[in-house]
Short mmCIF file of C-alpha atoms in Angstrom, two decimals:
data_model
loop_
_atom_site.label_atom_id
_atom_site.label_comp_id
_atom_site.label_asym_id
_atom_site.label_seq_id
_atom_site.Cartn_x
_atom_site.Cartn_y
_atom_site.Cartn_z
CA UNK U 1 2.75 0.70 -22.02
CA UNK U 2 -0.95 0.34 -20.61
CA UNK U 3 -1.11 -3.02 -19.37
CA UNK U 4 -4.88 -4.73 -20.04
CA UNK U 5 -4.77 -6.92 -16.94
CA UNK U 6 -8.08 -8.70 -18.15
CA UNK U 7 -6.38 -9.99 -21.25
CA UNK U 8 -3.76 -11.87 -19.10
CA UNK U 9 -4.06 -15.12 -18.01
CA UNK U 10 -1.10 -16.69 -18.69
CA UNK U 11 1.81 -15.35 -17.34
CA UNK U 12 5.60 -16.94 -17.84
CA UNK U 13 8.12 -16.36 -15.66
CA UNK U 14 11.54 -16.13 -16.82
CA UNK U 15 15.07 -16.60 -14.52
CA UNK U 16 17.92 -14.51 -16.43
CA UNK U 17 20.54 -16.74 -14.96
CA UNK U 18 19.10 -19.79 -16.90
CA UNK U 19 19.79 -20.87 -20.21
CA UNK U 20 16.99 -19.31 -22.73
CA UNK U 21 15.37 -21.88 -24.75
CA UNK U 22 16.84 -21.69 -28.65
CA UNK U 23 13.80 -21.00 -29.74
CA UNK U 24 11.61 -18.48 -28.03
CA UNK U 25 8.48 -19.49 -30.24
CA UNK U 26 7.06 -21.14 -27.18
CA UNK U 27 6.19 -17.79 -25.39
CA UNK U 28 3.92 -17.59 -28.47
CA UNK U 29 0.27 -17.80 -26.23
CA UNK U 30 1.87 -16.35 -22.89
CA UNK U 31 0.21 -12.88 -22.22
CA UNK U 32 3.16 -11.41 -19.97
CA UNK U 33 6.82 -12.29 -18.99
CA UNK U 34 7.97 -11.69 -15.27
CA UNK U 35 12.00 -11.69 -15.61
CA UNK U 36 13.60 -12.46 -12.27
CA UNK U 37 14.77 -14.87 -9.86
CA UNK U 38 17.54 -14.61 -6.41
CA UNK U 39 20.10 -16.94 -7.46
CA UNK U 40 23.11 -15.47 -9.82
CA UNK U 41 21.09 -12.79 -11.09
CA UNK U 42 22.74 -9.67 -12.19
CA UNK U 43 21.46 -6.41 -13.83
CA UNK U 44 23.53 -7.85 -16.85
CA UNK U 45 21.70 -11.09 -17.48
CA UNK U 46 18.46 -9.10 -16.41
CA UNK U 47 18.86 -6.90 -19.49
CA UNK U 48 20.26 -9.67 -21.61
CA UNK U 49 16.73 -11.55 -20.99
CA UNK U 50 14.67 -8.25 -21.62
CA UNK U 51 16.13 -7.97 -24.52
CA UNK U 52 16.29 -11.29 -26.07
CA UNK U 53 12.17 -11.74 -25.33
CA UNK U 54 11.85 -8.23 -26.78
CA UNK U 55 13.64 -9.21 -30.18
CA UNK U 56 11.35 -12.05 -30.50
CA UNK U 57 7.78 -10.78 -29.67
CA UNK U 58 7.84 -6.89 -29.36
CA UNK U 59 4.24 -6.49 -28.57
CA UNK U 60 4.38 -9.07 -25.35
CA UNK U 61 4.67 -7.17 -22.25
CA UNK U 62 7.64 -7.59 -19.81
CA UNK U 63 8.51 -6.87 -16.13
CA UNK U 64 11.28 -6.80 -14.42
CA UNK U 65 10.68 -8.39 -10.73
CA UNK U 66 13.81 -8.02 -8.84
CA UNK U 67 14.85 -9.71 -5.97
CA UNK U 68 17.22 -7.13 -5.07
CA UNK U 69 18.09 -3.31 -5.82
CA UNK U 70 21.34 -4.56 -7.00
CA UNK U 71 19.37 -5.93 -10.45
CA UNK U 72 17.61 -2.53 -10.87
CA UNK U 73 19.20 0.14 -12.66
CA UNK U 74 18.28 2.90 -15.17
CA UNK U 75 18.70 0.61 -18.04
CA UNK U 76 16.54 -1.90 -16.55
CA UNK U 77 13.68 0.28 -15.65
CA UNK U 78 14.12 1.53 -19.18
CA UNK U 79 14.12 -2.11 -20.58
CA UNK U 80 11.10 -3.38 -18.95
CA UNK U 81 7.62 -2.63 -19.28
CA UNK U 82 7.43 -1.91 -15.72
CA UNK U 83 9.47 -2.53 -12.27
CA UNK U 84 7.33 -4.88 -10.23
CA UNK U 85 7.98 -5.01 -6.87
CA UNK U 86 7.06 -7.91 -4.69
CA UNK U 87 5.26 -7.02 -0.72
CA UNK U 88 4.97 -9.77 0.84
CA UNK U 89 2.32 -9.45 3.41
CA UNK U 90 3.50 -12.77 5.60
CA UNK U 91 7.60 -11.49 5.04
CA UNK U 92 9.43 -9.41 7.16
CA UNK U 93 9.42 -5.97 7.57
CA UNK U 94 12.13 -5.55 4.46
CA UNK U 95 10.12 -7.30 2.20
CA UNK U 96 7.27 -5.04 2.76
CA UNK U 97 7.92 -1.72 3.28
CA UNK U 98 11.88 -1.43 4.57
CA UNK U 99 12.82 -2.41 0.37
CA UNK U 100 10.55 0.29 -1.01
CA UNK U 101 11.08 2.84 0.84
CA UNK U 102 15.00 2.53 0.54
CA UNK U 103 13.88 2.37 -3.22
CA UNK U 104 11.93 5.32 -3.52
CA UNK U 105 14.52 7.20 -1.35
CA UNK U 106 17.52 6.46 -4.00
CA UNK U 107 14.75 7.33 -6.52
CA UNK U 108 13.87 10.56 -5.20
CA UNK U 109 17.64 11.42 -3.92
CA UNK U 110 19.74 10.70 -7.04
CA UNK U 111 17.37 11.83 -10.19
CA UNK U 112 20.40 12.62 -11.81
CA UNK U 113 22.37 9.73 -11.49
CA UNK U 114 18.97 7.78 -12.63
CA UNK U 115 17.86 9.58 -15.31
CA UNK U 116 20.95 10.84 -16.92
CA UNK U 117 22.91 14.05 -16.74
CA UNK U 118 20.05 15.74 -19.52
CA UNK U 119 18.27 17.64 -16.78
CA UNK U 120 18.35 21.26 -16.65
CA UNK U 121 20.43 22.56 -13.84
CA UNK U 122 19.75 25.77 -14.04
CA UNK U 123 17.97 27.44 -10.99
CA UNK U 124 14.52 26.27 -9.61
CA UNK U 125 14.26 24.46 -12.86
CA UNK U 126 16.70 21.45 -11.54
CA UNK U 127 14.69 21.07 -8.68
CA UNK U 128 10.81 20.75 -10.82
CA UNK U 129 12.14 19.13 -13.84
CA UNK U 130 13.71 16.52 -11.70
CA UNK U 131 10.96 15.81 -9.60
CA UNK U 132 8.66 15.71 -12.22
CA UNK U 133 11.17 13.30 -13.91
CA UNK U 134 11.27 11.32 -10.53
CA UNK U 135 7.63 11.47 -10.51
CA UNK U 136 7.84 9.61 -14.15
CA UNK U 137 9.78 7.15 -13.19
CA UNK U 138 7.78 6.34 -10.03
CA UNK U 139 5.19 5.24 -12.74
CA UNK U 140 6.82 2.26 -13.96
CA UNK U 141 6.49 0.63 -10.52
CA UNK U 142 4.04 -1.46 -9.78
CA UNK U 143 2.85 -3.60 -6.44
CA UNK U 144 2.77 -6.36 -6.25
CA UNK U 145 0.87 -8.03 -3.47
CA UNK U 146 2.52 -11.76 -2.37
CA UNK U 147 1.67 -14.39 -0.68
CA UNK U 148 4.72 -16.50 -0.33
CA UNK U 149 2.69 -20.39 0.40
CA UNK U 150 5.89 -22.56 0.28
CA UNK U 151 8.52 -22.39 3.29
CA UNK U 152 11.25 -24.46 2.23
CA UNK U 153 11.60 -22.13 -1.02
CA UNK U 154 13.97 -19.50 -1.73
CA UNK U 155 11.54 -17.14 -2.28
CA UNK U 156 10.25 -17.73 1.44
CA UNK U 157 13.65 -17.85 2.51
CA UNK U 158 14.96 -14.45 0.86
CA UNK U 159 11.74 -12.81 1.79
CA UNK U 160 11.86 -13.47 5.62
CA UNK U 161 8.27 -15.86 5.69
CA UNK U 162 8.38 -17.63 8.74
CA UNK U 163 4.84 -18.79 8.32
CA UNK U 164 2.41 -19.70 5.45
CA UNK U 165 -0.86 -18.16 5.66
CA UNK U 166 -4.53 -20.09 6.57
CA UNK U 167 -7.10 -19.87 3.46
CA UNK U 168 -9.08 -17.15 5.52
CA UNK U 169 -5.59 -14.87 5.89
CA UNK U 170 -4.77 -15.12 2.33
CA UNK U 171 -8.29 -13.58 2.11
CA UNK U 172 -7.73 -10.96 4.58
CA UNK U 173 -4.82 -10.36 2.38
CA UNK U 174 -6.47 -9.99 -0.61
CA UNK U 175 -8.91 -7.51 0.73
CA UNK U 176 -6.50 -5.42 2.12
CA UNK U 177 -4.86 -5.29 -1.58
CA UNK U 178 -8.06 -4.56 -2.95
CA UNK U 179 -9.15 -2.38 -0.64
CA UNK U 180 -6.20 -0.41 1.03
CA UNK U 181 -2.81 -1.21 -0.88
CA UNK U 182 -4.27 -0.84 -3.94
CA UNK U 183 -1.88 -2.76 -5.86
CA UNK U 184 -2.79 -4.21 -9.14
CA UNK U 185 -1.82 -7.60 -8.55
CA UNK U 186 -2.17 -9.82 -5.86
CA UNK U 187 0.20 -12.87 -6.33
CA UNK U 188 -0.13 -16.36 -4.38
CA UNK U 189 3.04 -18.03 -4.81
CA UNK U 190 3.75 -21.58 -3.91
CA UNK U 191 7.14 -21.30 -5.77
CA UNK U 192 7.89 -25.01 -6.88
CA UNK U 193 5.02 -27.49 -5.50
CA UNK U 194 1.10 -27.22 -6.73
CA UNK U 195 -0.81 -25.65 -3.83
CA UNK U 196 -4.32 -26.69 -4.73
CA UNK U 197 -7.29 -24.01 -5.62
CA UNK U 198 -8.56 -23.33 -1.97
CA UNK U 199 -6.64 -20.01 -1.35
CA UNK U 200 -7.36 -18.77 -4.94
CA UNK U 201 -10.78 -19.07 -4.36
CA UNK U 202 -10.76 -17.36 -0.80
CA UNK U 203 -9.20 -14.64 -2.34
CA UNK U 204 -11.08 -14.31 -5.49
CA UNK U 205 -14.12 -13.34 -3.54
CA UNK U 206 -12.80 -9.97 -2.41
CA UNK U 207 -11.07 -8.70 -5.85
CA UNK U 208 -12.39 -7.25 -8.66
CA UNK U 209 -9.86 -4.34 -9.58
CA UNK U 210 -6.91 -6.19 -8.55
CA UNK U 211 -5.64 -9.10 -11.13
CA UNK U 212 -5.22 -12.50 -8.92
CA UNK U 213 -2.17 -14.40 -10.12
CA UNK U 214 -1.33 -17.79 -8.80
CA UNK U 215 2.12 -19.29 -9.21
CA UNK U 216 3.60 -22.58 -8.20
CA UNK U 217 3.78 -26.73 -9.60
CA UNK U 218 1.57 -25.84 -13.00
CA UNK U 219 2.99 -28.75 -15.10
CA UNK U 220 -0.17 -29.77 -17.13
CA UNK U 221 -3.15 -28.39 -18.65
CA UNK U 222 -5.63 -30.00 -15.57
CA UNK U 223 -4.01 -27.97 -12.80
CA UNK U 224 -3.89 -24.80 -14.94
CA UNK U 225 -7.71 -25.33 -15.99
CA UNK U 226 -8.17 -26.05 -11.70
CA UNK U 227 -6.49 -22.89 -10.98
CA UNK U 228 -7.98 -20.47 -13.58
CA UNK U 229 -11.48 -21.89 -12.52
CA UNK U 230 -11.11 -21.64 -9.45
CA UNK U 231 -10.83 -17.54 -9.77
CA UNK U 232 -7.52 -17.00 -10.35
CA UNK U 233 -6.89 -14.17 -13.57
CA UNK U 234 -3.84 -15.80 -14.23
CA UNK U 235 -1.56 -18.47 -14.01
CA UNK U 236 1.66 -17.68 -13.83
CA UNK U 237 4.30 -21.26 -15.05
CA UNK U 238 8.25 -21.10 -14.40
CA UNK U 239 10.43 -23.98 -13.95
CA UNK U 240 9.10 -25.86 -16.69
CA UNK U 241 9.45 -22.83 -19.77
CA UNK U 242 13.41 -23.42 -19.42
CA UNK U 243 13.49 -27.18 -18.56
CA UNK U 244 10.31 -28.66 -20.48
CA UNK U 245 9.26 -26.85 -23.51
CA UNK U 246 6.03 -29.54 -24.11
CA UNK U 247 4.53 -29.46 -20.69
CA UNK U 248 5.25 -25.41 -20.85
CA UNK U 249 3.06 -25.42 -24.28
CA UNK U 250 0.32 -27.56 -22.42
CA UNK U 251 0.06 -24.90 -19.44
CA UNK U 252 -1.27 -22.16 -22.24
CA UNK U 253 -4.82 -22.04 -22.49
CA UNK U 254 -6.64 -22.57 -25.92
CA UNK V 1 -18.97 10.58 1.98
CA UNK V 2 -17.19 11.34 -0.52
CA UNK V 3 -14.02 13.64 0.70
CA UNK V 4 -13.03 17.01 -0.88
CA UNK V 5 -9.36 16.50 -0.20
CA UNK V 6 -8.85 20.45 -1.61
CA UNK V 7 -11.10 21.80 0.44
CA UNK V 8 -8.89 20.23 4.00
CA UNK V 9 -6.73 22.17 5.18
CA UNK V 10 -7.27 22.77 8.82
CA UNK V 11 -7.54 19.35 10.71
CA UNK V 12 -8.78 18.70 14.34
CA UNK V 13 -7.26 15.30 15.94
CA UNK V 14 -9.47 15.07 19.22
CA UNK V 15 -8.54 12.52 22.15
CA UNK V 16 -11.40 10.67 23.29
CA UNK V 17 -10.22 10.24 26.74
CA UNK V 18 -10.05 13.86 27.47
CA UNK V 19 -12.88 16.18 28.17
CA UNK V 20 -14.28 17.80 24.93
CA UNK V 21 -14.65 21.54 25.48
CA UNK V 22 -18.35 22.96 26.69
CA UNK V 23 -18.59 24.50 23.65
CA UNK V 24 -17.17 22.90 20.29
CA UNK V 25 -18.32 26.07 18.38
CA UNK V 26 -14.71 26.20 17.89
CA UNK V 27 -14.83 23.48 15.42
CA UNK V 28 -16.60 25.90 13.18
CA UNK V 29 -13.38 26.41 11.16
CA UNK V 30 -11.54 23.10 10.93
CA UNK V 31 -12.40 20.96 7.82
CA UNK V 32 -11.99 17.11 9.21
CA UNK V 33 -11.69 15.57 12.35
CA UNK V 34 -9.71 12.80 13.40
CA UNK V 35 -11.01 10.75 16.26
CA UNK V 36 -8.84 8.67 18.45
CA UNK V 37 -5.57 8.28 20.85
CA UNK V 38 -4.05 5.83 22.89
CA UNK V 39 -4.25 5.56 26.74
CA UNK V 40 -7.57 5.46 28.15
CA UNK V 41 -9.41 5.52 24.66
CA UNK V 42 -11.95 2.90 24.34
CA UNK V 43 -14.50 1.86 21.84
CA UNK V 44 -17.47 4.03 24.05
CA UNK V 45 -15.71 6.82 24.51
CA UNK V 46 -15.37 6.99 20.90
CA UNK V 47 -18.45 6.65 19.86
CA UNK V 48 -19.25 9.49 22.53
CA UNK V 49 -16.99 11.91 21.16
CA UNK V 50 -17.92 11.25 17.68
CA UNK V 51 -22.05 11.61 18.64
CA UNK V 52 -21.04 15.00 20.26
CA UNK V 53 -19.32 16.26 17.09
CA UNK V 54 -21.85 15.16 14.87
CA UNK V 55 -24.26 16.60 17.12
CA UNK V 56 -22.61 19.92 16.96
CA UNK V 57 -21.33 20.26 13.08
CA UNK V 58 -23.36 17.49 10.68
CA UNK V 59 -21.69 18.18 7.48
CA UNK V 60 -18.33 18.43 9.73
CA UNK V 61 -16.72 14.97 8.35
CA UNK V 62 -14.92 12.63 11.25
CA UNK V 63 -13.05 9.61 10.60
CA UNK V 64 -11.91 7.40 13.64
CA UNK V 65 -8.06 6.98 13.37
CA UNK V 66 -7.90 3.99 16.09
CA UNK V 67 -4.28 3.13 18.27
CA UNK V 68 -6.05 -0.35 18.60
CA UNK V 69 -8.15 -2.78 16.96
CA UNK V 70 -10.31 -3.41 20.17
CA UNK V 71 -11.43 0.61 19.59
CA UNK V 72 -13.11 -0.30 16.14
CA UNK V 73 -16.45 -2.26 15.72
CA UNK V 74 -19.33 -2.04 13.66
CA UNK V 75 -20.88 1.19 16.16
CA UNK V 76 -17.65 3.03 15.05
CA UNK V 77 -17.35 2.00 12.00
CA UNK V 78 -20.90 2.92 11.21
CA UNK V 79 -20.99 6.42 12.62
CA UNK V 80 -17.47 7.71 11.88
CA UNK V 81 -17.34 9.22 8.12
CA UNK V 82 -14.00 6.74 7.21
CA UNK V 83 -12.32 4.49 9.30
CA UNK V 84 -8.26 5.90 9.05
CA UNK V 85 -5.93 3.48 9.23
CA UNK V 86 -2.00 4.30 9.82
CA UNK V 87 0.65 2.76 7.88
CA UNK V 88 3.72 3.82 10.19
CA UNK V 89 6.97 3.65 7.43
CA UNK V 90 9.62 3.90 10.18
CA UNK V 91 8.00 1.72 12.50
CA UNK V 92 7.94 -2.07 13.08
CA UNK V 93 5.94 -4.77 11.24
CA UNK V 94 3.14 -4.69 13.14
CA UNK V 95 2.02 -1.22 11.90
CA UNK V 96 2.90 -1.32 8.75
CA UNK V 97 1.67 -4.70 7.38
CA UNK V 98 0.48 -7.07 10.16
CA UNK V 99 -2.21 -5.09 11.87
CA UNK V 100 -3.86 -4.65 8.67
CA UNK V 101 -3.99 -8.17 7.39
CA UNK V 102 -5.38 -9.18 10.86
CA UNK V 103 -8.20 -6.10 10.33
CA UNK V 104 -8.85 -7.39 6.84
CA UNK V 105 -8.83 -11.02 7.77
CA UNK V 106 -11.06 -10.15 10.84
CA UNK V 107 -13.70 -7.73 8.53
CA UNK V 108 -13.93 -10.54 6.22
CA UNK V 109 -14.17 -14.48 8.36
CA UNK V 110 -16.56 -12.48 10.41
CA UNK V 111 -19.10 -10.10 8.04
CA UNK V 112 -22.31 -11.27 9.88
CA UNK V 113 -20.78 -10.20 13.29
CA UNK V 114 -19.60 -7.11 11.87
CA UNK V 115 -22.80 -6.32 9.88
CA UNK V 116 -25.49 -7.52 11.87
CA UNK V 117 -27.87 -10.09 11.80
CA UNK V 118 -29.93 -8.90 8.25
CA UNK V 119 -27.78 -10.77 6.00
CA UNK V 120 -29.53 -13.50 3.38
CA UNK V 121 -28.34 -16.80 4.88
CA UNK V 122 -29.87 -19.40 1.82
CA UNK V 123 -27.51 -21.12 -0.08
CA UNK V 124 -25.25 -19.20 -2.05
CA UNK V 125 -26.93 -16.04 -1.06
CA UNK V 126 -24.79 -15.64 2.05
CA UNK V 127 -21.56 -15.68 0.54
CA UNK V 128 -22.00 -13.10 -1.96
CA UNK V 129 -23.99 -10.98 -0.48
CA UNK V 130 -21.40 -11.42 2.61
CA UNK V 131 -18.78 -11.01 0.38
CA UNK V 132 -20.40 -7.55 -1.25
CA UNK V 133 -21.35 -6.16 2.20
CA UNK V 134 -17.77 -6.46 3.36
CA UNK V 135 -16.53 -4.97 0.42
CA UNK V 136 -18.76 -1.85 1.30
CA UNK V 137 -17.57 -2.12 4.61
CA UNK V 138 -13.88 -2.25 3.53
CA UNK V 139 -14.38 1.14 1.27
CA UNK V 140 -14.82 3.23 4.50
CA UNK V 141 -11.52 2.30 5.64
CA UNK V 142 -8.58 4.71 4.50
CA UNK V 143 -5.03 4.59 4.59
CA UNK V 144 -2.84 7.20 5.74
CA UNK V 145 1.00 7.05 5.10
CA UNK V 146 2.66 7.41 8.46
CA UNK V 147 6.39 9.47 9.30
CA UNK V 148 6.79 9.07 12.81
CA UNK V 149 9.28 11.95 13.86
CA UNK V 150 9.59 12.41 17.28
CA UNK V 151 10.99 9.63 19.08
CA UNK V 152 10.11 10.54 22.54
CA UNK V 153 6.15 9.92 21.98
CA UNK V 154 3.69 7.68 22.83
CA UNK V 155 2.68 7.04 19.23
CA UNK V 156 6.24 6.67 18.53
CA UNK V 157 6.45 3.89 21.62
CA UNK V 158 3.16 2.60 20.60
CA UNK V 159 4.16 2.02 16.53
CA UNK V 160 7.91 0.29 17.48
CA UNK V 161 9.19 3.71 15.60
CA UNK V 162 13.34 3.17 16.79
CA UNK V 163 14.33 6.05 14.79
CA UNK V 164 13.32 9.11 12.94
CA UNK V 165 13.67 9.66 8.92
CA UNK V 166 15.65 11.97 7.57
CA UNK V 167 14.09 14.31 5.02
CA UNK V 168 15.32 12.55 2.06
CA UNK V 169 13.79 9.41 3.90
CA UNK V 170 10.57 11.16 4.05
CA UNK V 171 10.67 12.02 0.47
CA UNK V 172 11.48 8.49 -0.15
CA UNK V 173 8.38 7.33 2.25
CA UNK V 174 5.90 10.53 0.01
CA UNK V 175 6.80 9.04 -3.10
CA UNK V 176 6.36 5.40 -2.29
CA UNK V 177 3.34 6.96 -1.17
CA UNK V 178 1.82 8.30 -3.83
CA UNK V 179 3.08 6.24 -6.54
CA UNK V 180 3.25 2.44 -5.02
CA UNK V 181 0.66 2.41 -1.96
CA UNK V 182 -1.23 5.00 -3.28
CA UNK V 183 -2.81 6.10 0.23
CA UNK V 184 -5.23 9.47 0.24
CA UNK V 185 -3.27 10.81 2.62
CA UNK V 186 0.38 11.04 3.90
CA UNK V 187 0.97 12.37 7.19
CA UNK V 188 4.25 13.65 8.93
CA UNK V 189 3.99 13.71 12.63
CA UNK V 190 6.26 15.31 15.16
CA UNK V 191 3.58 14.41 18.12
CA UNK V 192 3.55 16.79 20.76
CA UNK V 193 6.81 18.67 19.25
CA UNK V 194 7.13 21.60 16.36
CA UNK V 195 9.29 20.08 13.65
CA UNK V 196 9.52 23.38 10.92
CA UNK V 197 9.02 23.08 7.50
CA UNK V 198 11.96 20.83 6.00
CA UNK V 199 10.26 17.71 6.11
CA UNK V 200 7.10 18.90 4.63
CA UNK V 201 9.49 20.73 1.73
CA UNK V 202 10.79 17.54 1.27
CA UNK V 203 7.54 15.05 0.82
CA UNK V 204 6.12 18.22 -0.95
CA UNK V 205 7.72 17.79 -4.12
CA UNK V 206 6.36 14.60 -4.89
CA UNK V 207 2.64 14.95 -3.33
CA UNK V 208 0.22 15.77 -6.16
CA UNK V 209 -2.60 13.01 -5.20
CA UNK V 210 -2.07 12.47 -2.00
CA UNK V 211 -2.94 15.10 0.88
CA UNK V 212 0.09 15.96 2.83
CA UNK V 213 -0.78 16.56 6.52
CA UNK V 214 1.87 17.97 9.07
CA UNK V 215 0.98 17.48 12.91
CA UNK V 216 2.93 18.34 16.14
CA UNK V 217 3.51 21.65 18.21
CA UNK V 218 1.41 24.21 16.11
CA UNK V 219 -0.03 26.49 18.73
CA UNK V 220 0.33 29.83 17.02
CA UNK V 221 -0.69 31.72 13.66
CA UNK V 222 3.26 31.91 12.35
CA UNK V 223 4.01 27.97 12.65
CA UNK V 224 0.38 27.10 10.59
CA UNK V 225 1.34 29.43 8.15
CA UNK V 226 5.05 28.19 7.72
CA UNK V 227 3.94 24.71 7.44
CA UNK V 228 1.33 25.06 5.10
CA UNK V 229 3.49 27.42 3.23
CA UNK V 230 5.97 25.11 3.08
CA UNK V 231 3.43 22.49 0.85
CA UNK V 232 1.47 20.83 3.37
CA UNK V 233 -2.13 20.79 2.25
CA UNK V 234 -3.41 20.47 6.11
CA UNK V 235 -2.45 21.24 9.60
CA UNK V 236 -3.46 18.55 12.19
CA UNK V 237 -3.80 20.59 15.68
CA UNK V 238 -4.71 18.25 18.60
CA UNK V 239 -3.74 19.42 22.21
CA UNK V 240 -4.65 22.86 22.30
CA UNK V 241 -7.85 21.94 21.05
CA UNK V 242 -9.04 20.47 24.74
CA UNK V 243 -6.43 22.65 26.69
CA UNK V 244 -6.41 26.28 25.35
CA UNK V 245 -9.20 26.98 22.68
CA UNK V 246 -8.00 30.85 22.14
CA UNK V 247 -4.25 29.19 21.07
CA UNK V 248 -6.77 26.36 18.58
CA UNK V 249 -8.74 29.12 17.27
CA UNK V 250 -5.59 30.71 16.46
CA UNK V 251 -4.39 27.94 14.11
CA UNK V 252 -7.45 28.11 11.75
CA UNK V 253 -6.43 29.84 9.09
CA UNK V 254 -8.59 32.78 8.00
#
């Protein structure tokens, strides 16, 4: 799936180990679905998600975000749109480059195991066919450049963040995604309190290619309308889609 | 410039701090040079060695690849082709992540230092036209994906690299490479030490973007060939280069 990053700009993000709502109707005006979370999430509930948001609106993309290998398999890359993977620029070492290359090694080292046992395995075939099969896989992963804004979150926790970032870092940050990562999304998160539009806009300056998502304490439609004016592509609303279907409608822009 | 990446496969890394040869007609067949080192190297010496080059071969392109942020300024940055940035994969935070959020923060709080004095300063004027100029600015600086391989080196000491890859590590760091970070270039380096071809096999496979460059030991016709027989798009030759120029002229392939 071709993702058309200017058409999102509402993003919901879904926890498999929650409850779904009974009825799904509410993802109605979201323009993407992140499925992922750290606590009691399994590959099973991961595809169980994928699948009941897929069954209800086909055409709305979905990514997997894991918080862990252990909720990525072959089923789940195959489920989701894409595999995006969170690097944190103020996390530790394994939450920006440790994770992903331990990923892409297990990629790379066990096409078989990934991909199924339909390669050819016969001669110098084994070894083209499965890297271009590797090399296809590789494609549904996408960047995803964090911020993590909140220490006492899980997110900050699991990810190593010792420290938030000043206004003027998160822009540094953003340049070096637009400039030198080259991720398609960079991704302020301030996971379970509002953080206010003053990093968005530092970072907006510097990004054109790169789709600016902000994340954290969206409960009505004033802080969503703050946000997205104040640069941000998207808004991306959690917490409230499983707990609070009326303030989740009021996040979705008209 | 814009780079031919095909047309590089013959790569000159020249130490600032050292002598250049009297006569750098021996440059005549390498395709890029690669400006920088760590003891000694400052920003003046730098922008010495680069004049003299530029002096000698025009067309020849040179990118600084700085050990240090206090060898990069808005001289260098303005008379080197690309600034070349490492990303070191098996080494510590620092050079992987945090180095380049401090550049990026640094190139952005600071574009009027950086750029000079010519900027617009009325009203809204100075912040985008700031924020355009160091946009410009940040497009000259490249990435190159960094493998570390020999542990008893001063880049090795100098990057917090505590062990070497394996090859299916390398792999792992080639495909992250070309598929997640998406850096021009991916560089294996066995500093000062001939590593053979299994590494660059390795990263090979998956490599079809990104320029694979193999540097350490080559002082002879035979180890060129086997490395860039073994799928490495360029040889980087450094010491003989100021020590031995019959052994450097030697390594250009014909």
């Amino acid at each position: 799936m071709d993702i058309d990053w200017d058409g999102i700009t509402h993003v919901t993000k879904v926890d498999p180990a929650k409850p779904l709502p009974s009825d799904l109707g509410a993802l109605e005006g979201t323009d993407l679905v992140l499925v992922g979370g750290s606590d009691d999430v399994t590959e099973a509930n991961t595809l169980e998600a994928i699948a009941a948001i897929d069954d209800a609106h086909p055409s709305l993309p979905v990514f997997q975000e894991p918080y862990s290998s252990s909720h990525v398999s072959k089923a789940t890359i195959e489920a989701a749109d894409y595999l995006s993977v969170p690097a944190v620029y103020n996390g530790d070492r394994e939450h920006f480059v440790g994770k992903h290359v331990d990923l892409f090694t297990e990629v790379g080292s066990k096409p078989e195991a990934l991909l199924g046992a339909s390669l050819p395995v016969v001669g110098d075939l084994i070894s083209s066919k499965g890297a271009d099969a590797v090399a296809d896989l590789a494609t549904n992963v996408v960047g995803e450049g964090y911020v993590i804004q909140h220490l006492e979150s899980t997110a900050a926790a699991t990810s190593g963040v010792e420290a938030t970032y000043t206004s003027e870092q998160v822009a540094g940050a953003a340049l070096a995604t637009e400039t030198f990562y080259g991720f398609p999304i960079f991704y302020i998160e301030y996971s379970g309190t509002y953080g206010g539009p003053a990093d968005v806009e530092a970072a907006a300056r510097y990004l054109e290619e790169t789709a600016l998502f902000y994340g954290g304490g969206i409960d009505s439609r004033a802080k969503a309308t703050e946000i997205l004016e104040a640069g941000a592509d998207a808004i991306v609303v959690g917490d409230c889609f499983h707990d609070d279907p009326e303030t989740f409608r009021e996040t979705i822009p008209e």
